GROMACS .gro file of C-alpha atoms in nm:
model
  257
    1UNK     CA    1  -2.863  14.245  12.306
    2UNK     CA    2  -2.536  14.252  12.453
    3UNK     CA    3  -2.421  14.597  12.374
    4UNK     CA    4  -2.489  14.878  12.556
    5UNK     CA    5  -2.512  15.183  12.348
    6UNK     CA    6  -2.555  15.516  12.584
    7UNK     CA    7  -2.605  15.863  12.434
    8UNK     CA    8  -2.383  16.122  12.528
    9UNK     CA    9  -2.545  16.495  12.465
   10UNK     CA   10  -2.377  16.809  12.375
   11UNK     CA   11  -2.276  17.082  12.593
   12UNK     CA   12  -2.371  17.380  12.385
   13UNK     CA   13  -2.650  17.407  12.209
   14UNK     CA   14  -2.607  17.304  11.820
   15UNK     CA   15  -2.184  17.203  11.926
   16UNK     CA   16  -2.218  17.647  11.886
   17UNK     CA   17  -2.003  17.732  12.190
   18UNK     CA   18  -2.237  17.981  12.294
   19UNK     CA   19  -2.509  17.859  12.520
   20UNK     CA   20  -2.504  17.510  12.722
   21UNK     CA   21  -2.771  17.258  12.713
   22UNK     CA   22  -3.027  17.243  12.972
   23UNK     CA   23  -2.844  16.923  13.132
   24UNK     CA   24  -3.152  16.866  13.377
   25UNK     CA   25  -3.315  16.719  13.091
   26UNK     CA   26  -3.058  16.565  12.868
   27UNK     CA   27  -2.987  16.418  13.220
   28UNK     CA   28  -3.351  16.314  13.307
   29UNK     CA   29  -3.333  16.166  12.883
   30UNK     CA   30  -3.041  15.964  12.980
   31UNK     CA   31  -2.715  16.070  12.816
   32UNK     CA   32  -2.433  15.957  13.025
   33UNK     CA   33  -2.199  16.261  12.988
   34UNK     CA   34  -2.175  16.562  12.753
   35UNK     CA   35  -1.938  16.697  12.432
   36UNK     CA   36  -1.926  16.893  12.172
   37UNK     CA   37  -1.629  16.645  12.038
   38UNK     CA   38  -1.527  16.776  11.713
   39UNK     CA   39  -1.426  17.105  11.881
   40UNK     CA   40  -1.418  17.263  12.236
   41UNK     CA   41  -1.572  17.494  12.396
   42UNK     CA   42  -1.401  17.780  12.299
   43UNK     CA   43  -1.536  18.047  12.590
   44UNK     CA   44  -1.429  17.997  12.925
   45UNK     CA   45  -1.725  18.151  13.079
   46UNK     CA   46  -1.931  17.910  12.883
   47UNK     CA   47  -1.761  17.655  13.008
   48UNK     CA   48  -1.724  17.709  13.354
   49UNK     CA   49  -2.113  17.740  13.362
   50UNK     CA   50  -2.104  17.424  13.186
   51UNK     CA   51  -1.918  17.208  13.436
   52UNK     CA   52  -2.086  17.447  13.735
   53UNK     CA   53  -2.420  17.289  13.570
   54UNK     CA   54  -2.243  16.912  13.523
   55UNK     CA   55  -2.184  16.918  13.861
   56UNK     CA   56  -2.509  16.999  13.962
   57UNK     CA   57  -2.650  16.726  13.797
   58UNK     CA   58  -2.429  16.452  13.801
   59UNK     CA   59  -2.267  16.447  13.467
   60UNK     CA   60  -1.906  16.426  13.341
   61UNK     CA   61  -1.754  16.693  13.069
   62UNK     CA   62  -1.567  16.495  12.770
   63UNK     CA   63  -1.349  16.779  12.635
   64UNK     CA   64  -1.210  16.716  12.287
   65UNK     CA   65  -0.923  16.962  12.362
   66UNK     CA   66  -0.784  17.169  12.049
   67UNK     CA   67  -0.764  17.537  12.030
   68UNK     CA   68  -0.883  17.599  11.702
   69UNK     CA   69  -0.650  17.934  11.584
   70UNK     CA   70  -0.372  17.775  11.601
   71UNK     CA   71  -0.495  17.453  11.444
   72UNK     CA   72  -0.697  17.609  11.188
   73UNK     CA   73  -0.580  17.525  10.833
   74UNK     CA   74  -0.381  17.240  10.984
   75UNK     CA   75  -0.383  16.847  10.825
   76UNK     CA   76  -0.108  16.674  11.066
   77UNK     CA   77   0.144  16.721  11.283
   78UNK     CA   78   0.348  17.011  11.265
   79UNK     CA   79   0.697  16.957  11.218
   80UNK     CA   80   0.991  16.889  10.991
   81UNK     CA   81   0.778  16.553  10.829
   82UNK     CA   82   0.482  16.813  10.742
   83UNK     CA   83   0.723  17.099  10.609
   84UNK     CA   84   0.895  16.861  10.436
   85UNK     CA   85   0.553  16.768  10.216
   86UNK     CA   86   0.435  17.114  10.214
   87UNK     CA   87   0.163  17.042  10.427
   88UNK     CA   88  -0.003  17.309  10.697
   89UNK     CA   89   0.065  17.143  11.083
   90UNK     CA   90  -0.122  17.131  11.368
   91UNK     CA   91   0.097  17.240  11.675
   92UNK     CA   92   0.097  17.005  12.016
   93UNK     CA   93   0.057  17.345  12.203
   94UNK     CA   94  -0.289  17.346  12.018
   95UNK     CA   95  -0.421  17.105  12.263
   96UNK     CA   96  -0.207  17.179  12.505
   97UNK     CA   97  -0.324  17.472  12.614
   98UNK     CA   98  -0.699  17.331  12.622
   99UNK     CA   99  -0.600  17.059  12.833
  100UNK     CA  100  -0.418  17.301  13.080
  101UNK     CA  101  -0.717  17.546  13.060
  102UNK     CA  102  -0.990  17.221  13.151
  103UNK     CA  103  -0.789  17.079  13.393
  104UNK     CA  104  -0.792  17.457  13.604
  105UNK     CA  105  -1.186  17.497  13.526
  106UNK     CA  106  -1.187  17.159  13.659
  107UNK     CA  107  -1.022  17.271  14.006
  108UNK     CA  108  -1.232  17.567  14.005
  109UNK     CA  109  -1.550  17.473  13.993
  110UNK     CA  110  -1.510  17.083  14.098
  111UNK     CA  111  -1.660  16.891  13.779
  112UNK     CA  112  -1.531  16.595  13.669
  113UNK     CA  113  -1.352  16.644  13.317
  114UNK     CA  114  -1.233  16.374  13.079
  115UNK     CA  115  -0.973  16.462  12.840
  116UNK     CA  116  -1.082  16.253  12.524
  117UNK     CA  117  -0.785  16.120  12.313
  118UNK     CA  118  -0.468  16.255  12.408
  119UNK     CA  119  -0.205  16.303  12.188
  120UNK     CA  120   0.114  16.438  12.340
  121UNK     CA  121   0.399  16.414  12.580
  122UNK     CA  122   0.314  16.741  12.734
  123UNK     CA  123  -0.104  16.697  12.775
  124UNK     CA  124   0.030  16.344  12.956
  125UNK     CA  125   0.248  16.558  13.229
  126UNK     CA  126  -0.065  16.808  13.237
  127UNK     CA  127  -0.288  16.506  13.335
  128UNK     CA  128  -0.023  16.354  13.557
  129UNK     CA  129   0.001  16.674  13.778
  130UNK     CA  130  -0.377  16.735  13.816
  131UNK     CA  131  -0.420  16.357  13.928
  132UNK     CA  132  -0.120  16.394  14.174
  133UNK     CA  133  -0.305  16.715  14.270
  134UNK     CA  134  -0.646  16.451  14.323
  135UNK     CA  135  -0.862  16.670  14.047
  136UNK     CA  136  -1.154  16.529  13.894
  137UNK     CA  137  -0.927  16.459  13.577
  138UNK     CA  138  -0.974  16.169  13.362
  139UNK     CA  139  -0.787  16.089  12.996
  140UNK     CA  140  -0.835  15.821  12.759
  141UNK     CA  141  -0.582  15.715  12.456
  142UNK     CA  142  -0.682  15.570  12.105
  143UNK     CA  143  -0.571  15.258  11.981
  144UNK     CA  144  -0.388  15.468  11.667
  145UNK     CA  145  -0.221  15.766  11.870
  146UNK     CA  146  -0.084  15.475  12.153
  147UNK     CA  147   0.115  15.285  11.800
  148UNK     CA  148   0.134  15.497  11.520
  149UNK     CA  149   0.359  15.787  11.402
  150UNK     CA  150   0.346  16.111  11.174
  151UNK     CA  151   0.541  15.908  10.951
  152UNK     CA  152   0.213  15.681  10.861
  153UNK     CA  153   0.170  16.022  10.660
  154UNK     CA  154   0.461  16.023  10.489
  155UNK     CA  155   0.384  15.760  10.114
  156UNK     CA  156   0.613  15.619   9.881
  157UNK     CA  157   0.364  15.684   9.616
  158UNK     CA  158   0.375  15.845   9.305
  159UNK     CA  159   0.057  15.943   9.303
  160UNK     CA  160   0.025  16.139   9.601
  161UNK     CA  161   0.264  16.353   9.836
  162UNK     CA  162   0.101  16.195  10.147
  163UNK     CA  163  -0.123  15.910  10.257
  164UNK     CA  164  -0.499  16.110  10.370
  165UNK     CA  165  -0.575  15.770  10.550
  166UNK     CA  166  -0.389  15.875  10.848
  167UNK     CA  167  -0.529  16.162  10.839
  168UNK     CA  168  -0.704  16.191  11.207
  169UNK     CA  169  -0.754  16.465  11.456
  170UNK     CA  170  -0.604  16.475  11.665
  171UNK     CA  171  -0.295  16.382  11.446
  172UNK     CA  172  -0.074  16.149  11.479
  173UNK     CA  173   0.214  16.250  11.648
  174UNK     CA  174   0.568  16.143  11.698
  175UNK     CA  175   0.731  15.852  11.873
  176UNK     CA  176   0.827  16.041  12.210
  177UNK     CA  177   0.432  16.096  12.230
  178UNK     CA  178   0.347  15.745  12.157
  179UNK     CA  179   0.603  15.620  12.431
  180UNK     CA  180   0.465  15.892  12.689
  181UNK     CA  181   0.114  15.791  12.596
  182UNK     CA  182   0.204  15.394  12.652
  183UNK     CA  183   0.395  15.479  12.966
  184UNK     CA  184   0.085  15.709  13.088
  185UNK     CA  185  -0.149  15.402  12.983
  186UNK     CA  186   0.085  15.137  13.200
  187UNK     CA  187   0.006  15.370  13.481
  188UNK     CA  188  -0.305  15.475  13.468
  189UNK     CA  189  -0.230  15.860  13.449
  190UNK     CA  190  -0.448  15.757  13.101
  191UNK     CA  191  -0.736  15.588  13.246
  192UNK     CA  192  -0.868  15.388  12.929
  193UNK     CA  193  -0.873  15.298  12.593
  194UNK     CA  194  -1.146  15.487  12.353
  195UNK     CA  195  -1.158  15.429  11.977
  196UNK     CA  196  -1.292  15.761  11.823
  197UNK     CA  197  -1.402  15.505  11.559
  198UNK     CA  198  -1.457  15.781  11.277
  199UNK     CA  199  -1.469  15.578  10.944
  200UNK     CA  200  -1.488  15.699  10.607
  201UNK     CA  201  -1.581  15.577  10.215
  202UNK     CA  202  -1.257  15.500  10.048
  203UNK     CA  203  -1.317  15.760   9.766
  204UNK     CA  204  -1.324  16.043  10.016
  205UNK     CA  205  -1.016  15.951  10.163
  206UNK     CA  206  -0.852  15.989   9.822
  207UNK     CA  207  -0.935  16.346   9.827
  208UNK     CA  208  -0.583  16.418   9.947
  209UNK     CA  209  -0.467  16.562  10.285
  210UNK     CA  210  -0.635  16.902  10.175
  211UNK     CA  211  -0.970  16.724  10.140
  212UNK     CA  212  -1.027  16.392  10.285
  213UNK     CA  213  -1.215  16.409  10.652
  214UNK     CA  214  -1.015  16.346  10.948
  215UNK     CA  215  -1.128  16.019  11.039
  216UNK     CA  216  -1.017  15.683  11.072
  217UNK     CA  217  -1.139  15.313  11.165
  218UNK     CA  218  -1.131  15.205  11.528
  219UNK     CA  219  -1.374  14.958  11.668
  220UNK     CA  220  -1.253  14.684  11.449
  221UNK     CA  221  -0.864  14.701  11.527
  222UNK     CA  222  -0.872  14.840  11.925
  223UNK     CA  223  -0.855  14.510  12.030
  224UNK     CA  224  -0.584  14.353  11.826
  225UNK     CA  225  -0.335  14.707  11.869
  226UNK     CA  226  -0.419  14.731  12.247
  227UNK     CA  227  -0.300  14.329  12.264
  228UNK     CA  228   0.021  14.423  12.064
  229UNK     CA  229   0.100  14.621  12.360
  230UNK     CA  230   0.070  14.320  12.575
  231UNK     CA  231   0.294  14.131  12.291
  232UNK     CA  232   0.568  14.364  12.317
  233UNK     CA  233   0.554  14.362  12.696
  234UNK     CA  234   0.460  14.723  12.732
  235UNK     CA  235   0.175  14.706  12.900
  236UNK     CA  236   0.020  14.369  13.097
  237UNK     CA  237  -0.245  14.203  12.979
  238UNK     CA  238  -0.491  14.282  13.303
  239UNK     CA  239  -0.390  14.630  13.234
  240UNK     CA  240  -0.513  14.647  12.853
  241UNK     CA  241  -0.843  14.425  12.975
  242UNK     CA  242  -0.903  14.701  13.225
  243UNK     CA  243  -0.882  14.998  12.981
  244UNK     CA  244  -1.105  14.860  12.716
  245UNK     CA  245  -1.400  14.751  12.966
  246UNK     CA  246  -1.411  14.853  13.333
  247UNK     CA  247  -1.217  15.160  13.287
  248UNK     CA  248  -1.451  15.322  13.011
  249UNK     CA  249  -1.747  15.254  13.240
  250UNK     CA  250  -1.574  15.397  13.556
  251UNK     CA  251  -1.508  15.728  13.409
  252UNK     CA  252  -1.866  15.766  13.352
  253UNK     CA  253  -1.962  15.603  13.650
  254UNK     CA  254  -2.147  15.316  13.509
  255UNK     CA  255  -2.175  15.011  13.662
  256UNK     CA  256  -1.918  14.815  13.535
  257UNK     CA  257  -2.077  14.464  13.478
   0.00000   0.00000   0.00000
């Protein structure tokens, strides 16, 4: 009874990426804002008429931003860690180039786009520019990209060349991304904290990095990470409150109580 749980509905119809919803009625049904997290949507037409239609009836775009050529195939973060396992990467420029693309539609057509968990140095100067331009841009941060490395990857163990728990998309990335994304949290260029809480079984994740899902646990440790922030003096404690309550709701334009 104290929870509120509030649907969010996809843009496209079956997450397909080729025609949107009719957002009248997902609106007039409730959903507070619309995805097809898991992917983007990969035609720009479609998704200009997408926000064009947001717009019209009062709902926000959450873009999970990832170009999927040049991250197809791809299991972490590419770089010397993943060449050094033998392992396929998945370029920053892969969401890069989304976030740069949403954040222009965004301009263009005057919809309010949130750019769900960020990952890189370079989407966190993308996000700082369109809010010093006043877009409708908002970004969120998860608990694991704003304090873990590639190198959770990287196992001591015999039995495996890398650890599949840390396996997440998008991946973890390295420390000059975690300290941007901090930094960019401390300022509020990244408006709030979001968990994309994705758990799964313990025998899938033992699939290996091939195999296992991307996924991992967030609702039980965003508080406790976000407050090790606070502990190391990173980012205030009002600050971290903020991004873990009032923010979320803001961005949707919830009341925040």
């Amino acid at each position: 009874g104290v929870v509120r749980v509030l649907p969010i509905g996809c843009i496209t119809k079956g997450r397909a990426g080729q025609d949107i919803v009719d957002m009248k009625e997902m609106a007039d049904a409730g959903v507070v804002a619309l995805s097809d997290d898991g992917s983007s949507v990969p035609e720009y037409k479609v998704l200009r008429a997408a926000l064009e239609s947001a717009v019209a009836h009062g709902l926000t775009i959450i873009e999970h931003c990832e170009d999927a050529e040049l991250s197809a195939g791809g299991v972490m973060n590419e770089g010397e860690l993943a060449d050094k396992l033998g392992l396929k990467g998945i370029p920053e420029t892969a969401e890069e180039i989304i976030v740069a693309r949403d954040i222009a539609l965004s301009e263009m057509t005057g919809a309010h786009v949130h750019i769900a968990h960020v990952s890189t140095h370079g989407s966190v100067y993308l996000i700082r520019r369109a809010k010093a331009s006043k877009f409708a841009v908002t970004a969120e941060a998860t608990p694991h990209h704003l304090t873990l490395t590639e190198e959770c990857v990287a196992t001591p163990s015999k039995k495996a060349k890398a650890d599949s728990s840390a396996k997440v998309n998008p991946p973890l990335r390295k420390e000059r991304d975690v300290k941007a994304l901090v930094a960019a949290l401390k300022e509020g260029v990244i408006d709030a904290v979001a968990t994309d809480h994705a758990p799964h079984a313990e025998y899938e994740k033992q699939w290996g990095m091939d195999r296992a899902p991307f996924g991992v646990i967030g609702l039980e440790t965003a508080l406790g990470l976000t407050l090790g922030l606070v502990q190391q003096g990173r980012v205030t404690l009002p600050r971290a409150i903020t991004c873990l309550t009032s923010a979320p709701a803001a961005v949707l334009g919830l009341p925040r109580g």
